[in-house]
């Protein structure tokens, strides 16, 4: 404390201290609101685009999608999805014919929650694709659940009845088995467990094959934000 | 004279008073986000923005801020810049933001930034404060990048995601895990201290020679 300012004997009034902080806080608040409002549309659009891309990735041959929610005992197309409301995405081909569901699931991995999306075709009872949306698995080991192309490709035609089992790498013999990744067994098993649990959770709520909700005319569906 | 002065304030942060290698500040982001060169650069840029912006404001308002509430004011200013950086990264580069995660908001707690406000920006004119902040932030970014590059090359066999060694290279996975951060930082600090020791010895020898030749 060498400068004259810091050793000054006359201390400013409390009012001045309060005012200084209040003004600083006010300006800061306005700046934060400004940046929040100006970036929000881009951020929401990014999230919606990411979700669309993920849905199209896990459901091959799909070109349209809509969000579906389970309300009053049946699966219906949702205009707006409430936060925390369980949702699946219906994928449709160019003519509006139903192809399959993209179902989001989440559960504990090795480090933190793994969030993923998998494609499911109810008529064949097959998992047709899997995409990890969110994970903090160990770089170089656990992150192979989305970096290892062979493992991801293993989910492209996987029988889910009675349930998926992860087996030692290279020993897959049944249609419902998948080769776990050497060195990332816990993360591979976590992915399989999340899909099994999510499937068990949804399977009662999905309508019988052929009775899926029709594509509503108001495309684009899902939490898309108009720019 | 004036030009030299501001140049000196800039350059000291990069080498002589490097915030990481000499002052050993800001270790938390240093060890946490340097597992790849891209993450390190993004973190460096965010810190650069926050530090330069805060130093500019703190120095401009240094005569209006009463000393009793100065730390709170510094924190308000820093936190505002951090929030701006956070939302900007989330909007422009969501993938990088995902990787850096909680460490962007934690820039608020980077002691290097508050340290510069208290030790420099609140006492010197704006021009010098901005030069000092730019120097320190560049030094920090340089440090982050060297750690990030070393760890990515050894731990992943790549730099900026480009494969360097082909398929025969077996990555040292430990280098992108937390222990790799400590190992790399330790080796770099060892080098810096060794260099300083040699330089002091050399300067002492020169002084000795000058004295005896007189």
Short mmCIF file of C-alpha atoms in Angstrom, two decimals:
data_model
loop_
_atom_site.label_atom_id
_atom_site.label_comp_id
_atom_site.label_asym_id
_atom_site.label_seq_id
_atom_site.Cartn_x
_atom_site.Cartn_y
_atom_site.Cartn_z
CA UNK A 1 0.00 0.00 0.00
CA UNK A 2 2.36 2.69 -1.16
CA UNK A 3 0.22 5.00 -3.24
CA UNK A 4 -1.38 8.06 -1.67
CA UNK A 5 -4.80 6.77 -2.66
CA UNK A 6 -4.46 3.64 -0.61
CA UNK A 7 -3.11 5.38 2.50
CA UNK A 8 -5.58 8.27 2.37
CA UNK A 9 -6.91 9.07 5.83
CA UNK A 10 -10.29 10.53 4.84
CA UNK A 11 -12.46 7.50 4.28
CA UNK A 12 -15.36 7.92 1.86
CA UNK A 13 -18.90 7.83 3.20
CA UNK A 14 -20.77 4.56 3.30
CA UNK A 15 -23.25 5.99 0.84
CA UNK A 16 -20.50 6.42 -1.73
CA UNK A 17 -19.33 2.81 -1.23
CA UNK A 18 -22.86 1.49 -1.62
CA UNK A 19 -23.47 3.67 -4.67
CA UNK A 20 -20.24 2.56 -6.35
CA UNK A 21 -21.11 -1.10 -5.97
CA UNK A 22 -24.72 -0.55 -6.98
CA UNK A 23 -23.72 1.27 -10.16
CA UNK A 24 -21.08 -1.34 -10.99
CA UNK A 25 -23.63 -4.10 -10.44
CA UNK A 26 -26.23 -2.33 -12.55
CA UNK A 27 -23.88 -1.83 -15.50
CA UNK A 28 -22.69 -5.40 -15.20
CA UNK A 29 -26.27 -6.67 -15.13
CA UNK A 30 -27.23 -4.72 -18.23
CA UNK A 31 -24.13 -6.02 -20.05
CA UNK A 32 -24.94 -9.62 -19.12
CA UNK A 33 -28.58 -9.31 -20.21
CA UNK A 34 -27.37 -7.80 -23.48
CA UNK A 35 -24.99 -10.62 -24.28
CA UNK A 36 -27.52 -13.27 -23.18
CA UNK A 37 -30.26 -11.87 -25.40
CA UNK A 38 -27.98 -11.44 -28.39
CA UNK A 39 -26.49 -14.94 -28.27
CA UNK A 40 -29.62 -16.87 -27.26
CA UNK A 41 -31.05 -17.33 -30.81
CA UNK A 42 -27.72 -18.70 -32.09
CA UNK A 43 -27.33 -21.00 -29.11
CA UNK A 44 -30.87 -22.43 -29.44
CA UNK A 45 -30.45 -22.82 -33.18
CA UNK A 46 -27.13 -24.64 -32.65
CA UNK A 47 -28.73 -27.03 -30.18
CA UNK A 48 -31.69 -27.73 -32.47
CA UNK A 49 -29.36 -28.32 -35.43
CA UNK A 50 -27.17 -30.66 -33.38
CA UNK A 51 -30.24 -32.66 -32.38
CA UNK A 52 -31.52 -32.90 -35.96
CA UNK A 53 -28.12 -34.03 -37.18
CA UNK A 54 -27.96 -36.65 -34.44
CA UNK A 55 -31.45 -37.95 -35.26
CA UNK A 56 -30.62 -38.23 -38.96
CA UNK A 57 -27.39 -40.02 -38.06
CA UNK A 58 -28.96 -42.72 -35.89
CA UNK A 59 -31.88 -43.33 -38.24
CA UNK A 60 -30.65 -44.00 -41.79
CA UNK A 61 -32.96 -43.00 -44.67
CA UNK A 62 -34.79 -40.43 -42.61
CA UNK A 63 -35.35 -36.94 -43.95
CA UNK A 64 -38.02 -35.53 -41.64
CA UNK A 65 -38.54 -35.68 -37.91
CA UNK A 66 -40.91 -34.59 -35.20
CA UNK A 67 -40.86 -34.68 -31.42
CA UNK A 68 -43.22 -37.18 -29.81
CA UNK A 69 -44.36 -37.23 -26.21
CA UNK A 70 -46.40 -39.69 -24.19
CA UNK A 71 -49.53 -37.97 -22.93
CA UNK A 72 -52.75 -39.52 -21.60
CA UNK A 73 -51.64 -43.03 -22.48
CA UNK A 74 -50.72 -42.43 -26.08
CA UNK A 75 -47.82 -41.14 -28.07
CA UNK A 76 -48.61 -37.81 -29.72
CA UNK A 77 -46.74 -35.26 -31.77
CA UNK A 78 -45.72 -32.34 -29.62
CA UNK A 79 -45.66 -28.73 -30.71
CA UNK A 80 -43.72 -27.65 -27.64
CA UNK A 81 -41.91 -29.98 -25.30
CA UNK A 82 -41.81 -29.00 -21.65
CA UNK A 83 -38.45 -29.12 -19.93
CA UNK A 84 -37.80 -32.51 -18.27
CA UNK A 85 -40.68 -34.12 -20.17
CA UNK A 86 -39.53 -37.43 -21.65
CA UNK A 87 -39.49 -37.16 -25.43
CA UNK A 88 -38.65 -39.37 -28.40
CA UNK A 89 -38.17 -38.28 -31.97
CA UNK A 90 -40.05 -39.92 -34.80
CA UNK A 91 -38.11 -40.21 -38.04
CA UNK A 92 -40.00 -40.22 -41.39
CA UNK A 93 -38.89 -40.72 -44.98
CA UNK A 94 -39.52 -38.27 -47.83
CA UNK A 95 -43.12 -39.42 -48.31
CA UNK A 96 -43.92 -39.08 -44.64
CA UNK A 97 -43.76 -42.82 -43.99
CA UNK A 98 -42.67 -43.81 -40.50
CA UNK A 99 -39.13 -45.25 -40.27
CA UNK A 100 -38.24 -45.40 -36.60
CA UNK A 101 -37.73 -43.67 -33.32
CA UNK A 102 -34.66 -41.80 -32.13
CA UNK A 103 -34.69 -42.22 -28.37
CA UNK A 104 -32.52 -40.16 -26.02
CA UNK A 105 -31.16 -41.85 -22.92
CA UNK A 106 -28.74 -40.98 -20.16
CA UNK A 107 -27.01 -42.74 -17.32
CA UNK A 108 -23.82 -42.94 -15.33
CA UNK A 109 -20.64 -43.75 -17.22
CA UNK A 110 -17.12 -44.16 -15.87
CA UNK A 111 -16.57 -40.47 -15.11
CA UNK A 112 -19.86 -38.66 -15.44
CA UNK A 113 -23.26 -38.95 -17.07
CA UNK A 114 -23.26 -40.29 -20.61
CA UNK A 115 -26.05 -38.86 -22.73
CA UNK A 116 -26.83 -40.64 -26.00
CA UNK A 117 -29.39 -41.05 -28.73
CA UNK A 118 -30.19 -44.35 -30.41
CA UNK A 119 -32.27 -45.21 -33.41
CA UNK A 120 -34.88 -47.96 -33.03
CA UNK A 121 -37.09 -49.54 -35.66
CA UNK A 122 -40.09 -51.14 -33.91
CA UNK A 123 -41.15 -53.42 -36.78
CA UNK A 124 -37.78 -55.23 -36.83
CA UNK A 125 -37.05 -54.61 -33.15
CA UNK A 126 -33.58 -53.46 -34.08
CA UNK A 127 -31.25 -50.76 -32.86
CA UNK A 128 -30.04 -49.13 -36.06
CA UNK A 129 -27.67 -46.46 -34.81
CA UNK A 130 -26.16 -44.86 -31.71
CA UNK A 131 -24.68 -41.44 -31.16
CA UNK A 132 -23.08 -40.19 -27.94
CA UNK A 133 -24.26 -36.65 -27.31
CA UNK A 134 -22.55 -35.94 -24.06
CA UNK A 135 -19.76 -37.63 -22.14
CA UNK A 136 -16.71 -36.93 -20.04
CA UNK A 137 -15.15 -40.39 -20.44
CA UNK A 138 -11.37 -40.67 -20.13
CA UNK A 139 -9.62 -39.30 -23.23
CA UNK A 140 -7.86 -42.08 -25.09
CA UNK A 141 -9.73 -44.90 -23.32
CA UNK A 142 -13.41 -44.35 -22.48
CA UNK A 143 -13.91 -41.80 -25.24
CA UNK A 144 -13.62 -44.68 -27.73
CA UNK A 145 -17.37 -45.18 -27.20
CA UNK A 146 -17.78 -42.43 -29.80
CA UNK A 147 -14.33 -42.30 -31.40
CA UNK A 148 -14.02 -46.02 -32.21
CA UNK A 149 -15.83 -46.41 -35.55
CA UNK A 150 -16.10 -50.21 -35.17
CA UNK A 151 -17.87 -49.94 -31.83
CA UNK A 152 -20.31 -47.33 -33.12
CA UNK A 153 -20.92 -49.39 -36.26
CA UNK A 154 -21.81 -52.35 -34.00
CA UNK A 155 -25.07 -50.56 -33.22
CA UNK A 156 -26.20 -50.37 -36.83
CA UNK A 157 -28.20 -53.62 -36.79
CA UNK A 158 -28.40 -54.87 -33.25
CA UNK A 159 -31.23 -56.93 -31.89
CA UNK A 160 -32.60 -55.51 -28.67
CA UNK A 161 -34.73 -58.52 -27.69
CA UNK A 162 -34.45 -59.68 -24.95
CA UNK A 163 -31.66 -57.19 -24.29
CA UNK A 164 -28.26 -56.14 -25.62
CA UNK A 165 -25.23 -57.75 -24.00
CA UNK A 166 -21.67 -56.52 -24.24
CA UNK A 167 -19.24 -59.40 -24.78
CA UNK A 168 -15.44 -59.58 -24.82
CA UNK A 169 -14.03 -58.01 -27.96
CA UNK A 170 -14.14 -60.39 -30.93
CA UNK A 171 -16.52 -62.94 -29.41
CA UNK A 172 -19.82 -61.61 -30.80
CA UNK A 173 -21.92 -64.54 -31.99
CA UNK A 174 -25.57 -63.60 -31.35
CA UNK A 175 -27.53 -60.78 -33.02
CA UNK A 176 -28.05 -59.14 -29.63
CA UNK A 177 -24.36 -59.12 -28.68
CA UNK A 178 -21.89 -56.34 -29.19
CA UNK A 179 -18.09 -56.40 -28.90
CA UNK A 180 -16.98 -54.29 -25.94
CA UNK A 181 -13.93 -52.08 -26.47
CA UNK A 182 -10.69 -53.43 -25.03
CA UNK A 183 -9.52 -50.93 -22.41
CA UNK A 184 -12.93 -49.28 -22.18
CA UNK A 185 -15.07 -52.13 -20.89
CA UNK A 186 -16.82 -50.03 -18.24
CA UNK A 187 -17.75 -47.28 -20.71
CA UNK A 188 -18.92 -49.80 -23.35
CA UNK A 189 -21.05 -51.61 -20.80
CA UNK A 190 -22.45 -48.28 -19.61
CA UNK A 191 -23.61 -47.47 -23.15
CA UNK A 192 -25.29 -50.87 -23.45
CA UNK A 193 -26.90 -50.52 -20.02
CA UNK A 194 -28.24 -47.04 -20.84
CA UNK A 195 -29.83 -48.32 -24.06
CA UNK A 196 -31.35 -51.36 -22.30
CA UNK A 197 -32.77 -49.28 -19.46
CA UNK A 198 -34.14 -46.60 -21.76
CA UNK A 199 -35.67 -49.27 -23.97
CA UNK A 200 -37.31 -51.02 -21.01
CA UNK A 201 -38.64 -47.65 -19.97
CA UNK A 202 -40.14 -46.77 -23.35
CA UNK A 203 -41.17 -50.11 -24.77
CA UNK A 204 -44.56 -50.09 -22.94
CA UNK A 205 -45.30 -46.58 -24.08
CA UNK A 206 -44.61 -47.03 -27.78
CA UNK A 207 -47.66 -47.95 -29.90
CA UNK A 208 -47.70 -51.32 -31.75
CA UNK A 209 -45.85 -51.30 -35.11
CA UNK A 210 -48.00 -49.66 -37.77
CA UNK A 211 -49.85 -47.40 -35.35
CA UNK A 212 -47.18 -44.75 -34.98
CA UNK A 213 -48.24 -41.11 -34.93
CA UNK A 214 -48.49 -39.63 -38.42
CA UNK A 215 -46.19 -36.83 -39.44
CA UNK A 216 -47.99 -33.56 -38.75
CA UNK A 217 -48.01 -31.10 -41.62
CA UNK A 218 -46.33 -28.34 -39.70
CA UNK A 219 -42.72 -29.13 -40.52
CA UNK A 220 -40.10 -28.48 -39.19
CA UNK A 221 -40.90 -30.32 -36.00
CA UNK A 222 -39.04 -30.59 -32.78
CA UNK A 223 -37.70 -27.72 -30.73
CA UNK A 224 -36.66 -25.86 -33.84
CA UNK A 225 -36.38 -22.14 -33.41
CA UNK A 226 -37.28 -19.82 -36.24
CA UNK A 227 -34.53 -17.33 -36.85
CA UNK B 1 11.33 6.62 -23.83
CA UNK B 2 7.56 6.30 -23.56
CA UNK B 3 7.47 3.78 -26.33
CA UNK B 4 10.15 1.68 -24.64
CA UNK B 5 8.25 1.79 -21.40
CA UNK B 6 5.06 0.29 -22.79
CA UNK B 7 7.09 -2.23 -24.81
CA UNK B 8 8.80 -3.25 -21.60
CA UNK B 9 5.42 -3.71 -19.85
CA UNK B 10 4.30 -5.95 -22.70
CA UNK B 11 7.39 -8.10 -23.05
CA UNK B 12 7.90 -8.78 -19.34
CA UNK B 13 4.70 -10.82 -19.18
CA UNK B 14 5.82 -13.10 -21.98
CA UNK B 15 9.22 -14.03 -20.64
CA UNK B 16 10.74 -12.49 -17.52
CA UNK B 17 7.56 -12.45 -15.39
CA UNK B 18 5.63 -15.14 -17.27
CA UNK B 19 2.51 -15.71 -15.14
CA UNK B 20 2.76 -19.48 -15.36
CA UNK B 21 6.42 -20.39 -15.61
CA UNK B 22 7.80 -17.67 -13.33
CA UNK B 23 4.95 -16.52 -11.09
CA UNK B 24 3.29 -19.98 -11.06
CA UNK B 25 -0.23 -18.47 -11.12
CA UNK B 26 -3.39 -19.73 -12.77
CA UNK B 27 -2.49 -23.39 -12.27
CA UNK B 28 -6.07 -24.65 -12.28
CA UNK B 29 -6.91 -23.95 -15.96
CA UNK B 30 -3.27 -24.60 -16.80
CA UNK B 31 -3.45 -28.25 -15.76
CA UNK B 32 -7.10 -28.86 -16.55
CA UNK B 33 -7.65 -27.76 -20.13
CA UNK B 34 -4.26 -28.33 -21.76
CA UNK B 35 -4.95 -31.86 -23.05
CA UNK B 36 -5.05 -30.55 -26.60
CA UNK B 37 -3.61 -27.56 -28.43
CA UNK B 38 -7.02 -26.30 -29.59
CA UNK B 39 -8.44 -26.27 -26.06
CA UNK B 40 -5.34 -24.49 -24.81
CA UNK B 41 -5.63 -21.77 -27.47
CA UNK B 42 -9.36 -21.28 -26.83
CA UNK B 43 -8.76 -20.97 -23.09
CA UNK B 44 -5.86 -18.60 -23.79
CA UNK B 45 -8.00 -16.38 -26.01
CA UNK B 46 -10.85 -16.26 -23.48
CA UNK B 47 -8.40 -15.33 -20.71
CA UNK B 48 -6.77 -12.72 -22.98
CA UNK B 49 -10.13 -11.08 -23.62
CA UNK B 50 -11.09 -11.05 -19.94
CA UNK B 51 -7.73 -9.80 -18.69
CA UNK B 52 -7.29 -7.01 -21.26
CA UNK B 53 -10.90 -5.86 -20.91
CA UNK B 54 -10.80 -5.85 -17.10
CA UNK B 55 -7.43 -4.11 -16.94
CA UNK B 56 -8.69 -1.41 -19.30
CA UNK B 57 -11.80 -0.72 -17.22
CA UNK B 58 -10.09 -0.99 -13.84
CA UNK B 59 -7.35 1.38 -14.94
CA UNK B 60 -9.81 3.86 -16.48
CA UNK B 61 -11.93 3.98 -13.33
CA UNK B 62 -9.08 3.68 -10.84
CA UNK B 63 -9.69 7.19 -9.43
CA UNK B 64 -13.41 6.62 -8.92
CA UNK B 65 -13.27 3.27 -7.17
CA UNK B 66 -12.93 3.70 -3.38
CA UNK B 67 -10.22 1.45 -1.98
CA UNK B 68 -12.60 -0.15 0.56
CA UNK B 69 -14.66 -1.76 -2.18
CA UNK B 70 -12.00 -2.14 -4.87
CA UNK B 71 -11.77 -5.94 -4.77
CA UNK B 72 -15.57 -6.28 -5.13
CA UNK B 73 -15.52 -3.85 -8.06
CA UNK B 74 -12.68 -5.77 -9.75
CA UNK B 75 -14.60 -9.01 -9.33
CA UNK B 76 -17.81 -7.49 -10.77
CA UNK B 77 -15.85 -6.25 -13.81
CA UNK B 78 -14.02 -9.56 -14.28
CA UNK B 79 -17.19 -11.62 -13.86
CA UNK B 80 -19.01 -9.55 -16.47
CA UNK B 81 -16.25 -10.12 -19.02
CA UNK B 82 -16.18 -13.83 -18.18
CA UNK B 83 -19.94 -14.12 -18.77
CA UNK B 84 -19.59 -12.34 -22.10
CA UNK B 85 -16.77 -14.73 -23.09
CA UNK B 86 -18.80 -17.73 -21.92
CA UNK B 87 -21.89 -16.92 -24.02
CA UNK B 88 -19.83 -15.87 -27.03
CA UNK B 89 -17.94 -19.19 -27.06
CA UNK B 90 -21.18 -21.13 -26.56
CA UNK B 91 -22.75 -19.37 -29.54
CA UNK B 92 -19.78 -19.40 -31.92
CA UNK B 93 -17.84 -22.59 -31.12
CA UNK B 94 -20.15 -24.96 -29.19
CA UNK B 95 -17.79 -27.93 -29.55
CA UNK B 96 -14.88 -26.09 -27.91
CA UNK B 97 -17.22 -24.78 -25.23
CA UNK B 98 -18.28 -28.34 -24.48
CA UNK B 99 -14.65 -29.42 -24.02
CA UNK B 100 -13.72 -26.50 -21.77
CA UNK B 101 -16.94 -26.90 -19.78
CA UNK B 102 -16.81 -25.46 -16.29
CA UNK B 103 -13.40 -23.91 -16.78
CA UNK B 104 -14.74 -20.90 -18.69
CA UNK B 105 -16.84 -19.61 -15.75
CA UNK B 106 -13.87 -20.45 -13.51
CA UNK B 107 -11.74 -17.79 -15.25
CA UNK B 108 -13.30 -15.50 -12.62
CA UNK B 109 -11.24 -17.34 -10.03
CA UNK B 110 -8.00 -17.19 -12.00
CA UNK B 111 -5.76 -15.47 -9.48
CA UNK B 112 -3.54 -14.14 -12.27
CA UNK B 113 -6.37 -11.84 -13.44
CA UNK B 114 -7.30 -10.41 -10.04
CA UNK B 115 -3.59 -10.19 -9.24
CA UNK B 116 -2.92 -7.97 -12.26
CA UNK B 117 -5.81 -5.65 -11.34
CA UNK B 118 -4.58 -5.23 -7.78
CA UNK B 119 -0.86 -5.08 -8.54
CA UNK B 120 -0.84 -3.14 -11.79
CA UNK B 121 -4.03 -1.90 -13.45
CA UNK B 122 -5.35 -0.07 -10.35
CA UNK B 123 -2.08 1.89 -10.01
CA UNK B 124 -0.96 2.77 -13.53
CA UNK B 125 -2.31 4.77 -16.50
CA UNK B 126 -4.62 2.99 -18.91
CA UNK B 127 -2.12 2.62 -21.75
CA UNK B 128 0.44 0.88 -19.55
CA UNK B 129 -2.24 -1.25 -17.89
CA UNK B 130 -3.48 -2.50 -21.26
CA UNK B 131 0.08 -3.25 -22.41
CA UNK B 132 0.75 -5.11 -19.17
CA UNK B 133 -2.48 -7.09 -19.51
CA UNK B 134 -1.73 -7.98 -23.13
CA UNK B 135 1.76 -9.12 -22.19
CA UNK B 136 0.59 -11.22 -19.25
CA UNK B 137 -2.27 -12.74 -21.23
CA UNK B 138 0.04 -13.57 -24.15
CA UNK B 139 2.49 -15.15 -21.72
CA UNK B 140 -0.36 -17.19 -20.26
CA UNK B 141 -1.54 -18.23 -23.71
CA UNK B 142 2.01 -19.17 -24.73
CA UNK B 143 2.33 -21.30 -21.60
CA UNK B 144 -1.05 -22.98 -22.20
CA UNK B 145 -0.16 -23.64 -25.81
CA UNK B 146 3.25 -25.16 -25.07
CA UNK B 147 1.72 -27.49 -22.51
CA UNK B 148 -1.22 -28.31 -24.76
CA UNK B 149 0.96 -28.97 -27.79
CA UNK B 150 3.43 -31.19 -25.90
CA UNK B 151 0.62 -33.19 -24.30
CA UNK B 152 -1.33 -33.60 -27.53
CA UNK B 153 1.75 -34.64 -29.54
CA UNK B 154 2.87 -37.24 -27.00
CA UNK B 155 -0.56 -38.32 -25.79
CA UNK B 156 -2.42 -38.44 -29.07
CA UNK B 157 0.32 -38.39 -31.73
CA UNK B 158 -1.33 -35.35 -33.29
CA UNK B 159 -1.30 -31.56 -33.29
CA UNK B 160 -4.52 -29.57 -33.83
CA UNK B 161 -6.13 -32.93 -34.54
CA UNK B 162 -3.75 -33.70 -37.43
CA UNK B 163 -2.01 -37.04 -37.15
CA UNK B 164 1.78 -36.59 -37.07
CA UNK B 165 3.33 -40.03 -36.79
CA UNK B 166 1.07 -42.40 -38.73
CA UNK B 167 -0.32 -45.61 -37.32
CA UNK B 168 2.88 -46.99 -35.82
CA UNK B 169 2.94 -44.47 -33.00
CA UNK B 170 1.60 -45.77 -29.71
CA UNK B 171 0.14 -42.72 -27.89
CA UNK B 172 1.24 -42.13 -24.30
CA UNK B 173 -2.29 -41.93 -22.96
CA UNK B 174 -1.02 -40.75 -19.58
CA UNK B 175 0.00 -37.46 -21.17
CA UNK B 176 -3.61 -36.42 -21.87
CA UNK B 177 -4.74 -37.61 -18.45
CA UNK B 178 -4.22 -35.34 -15.42
CA UNK B 179 -0.79 -36.79 -14.42
CA UNK B 180 0.53 -35.77 -17.83
CA UNK B 181 -0.24 -32.15 -17.02
CA UNK B 182 1.80 -32.29 -13.82
CA UNK B 183 4.69 -34.11 -15.53
CA UNK B 184 4.88 -31.67 -18.44
CA UNK B 185 4.56 -28.60 -16.22
CA UNK B 186 7.26 -29.96 -13.91
CA UNK B 187 9.69 -30.49 -16.78
CA UNK B 188 9.03 -27.00 -18.20
CA UNK B 189 9.47 -25.35 -14.78
CA UNK B 190 12.71 -27.30 -14.39
CA UNK B 191 13.93 -25.88 -17.68
CA UNK B 192 12.93 -22.32 -16.76
CA UNK B 193 14.72 -22.46 -13.41
CA UNK B 194 17.80 -24.05 -14.96
CA UNK B 195 17.85 -21.34 -17.61
CA UNK B 196 17.56 -18.61 -14.97
CA UNK B 197 20.38 -20.17 -12.95
CA UNK B 198 22.66 -20.33 -16.01
CA UNK B 199 21.79 -16.76 -16.95
CA UNK B 200 22.61 -15.47 -13.47
CA UNK B 201 25.90 -17.36 -13.50
CA UNK B 202 26.72 -15.93 -16.90
CA UNK B 203 25.89 -12.38 -15.82
CA UNK B 204 28.02 -12.81 -12.70
CA UNK B 205 30.93 -13.98 -14.85
CA UNK B 206 30.57 -11.01 -17.18
CA UNK B 207 30.50 -8.62 -14.23
CA UNK B 208 33.57 -10.34 -12.81
CA UNK B 209 35.46 -10.05 -16.10
CA UNK B 210 34.55 -6.38 -16.44
CA UNK B 211 35.76 -5.62 -12.94
CA UNK B 212 39.11 -7.38 -13.40
CA UNK B 213 39.74 -5.77 -16.80
CA UNK B 214 39.32 -2.33 -15.32
#
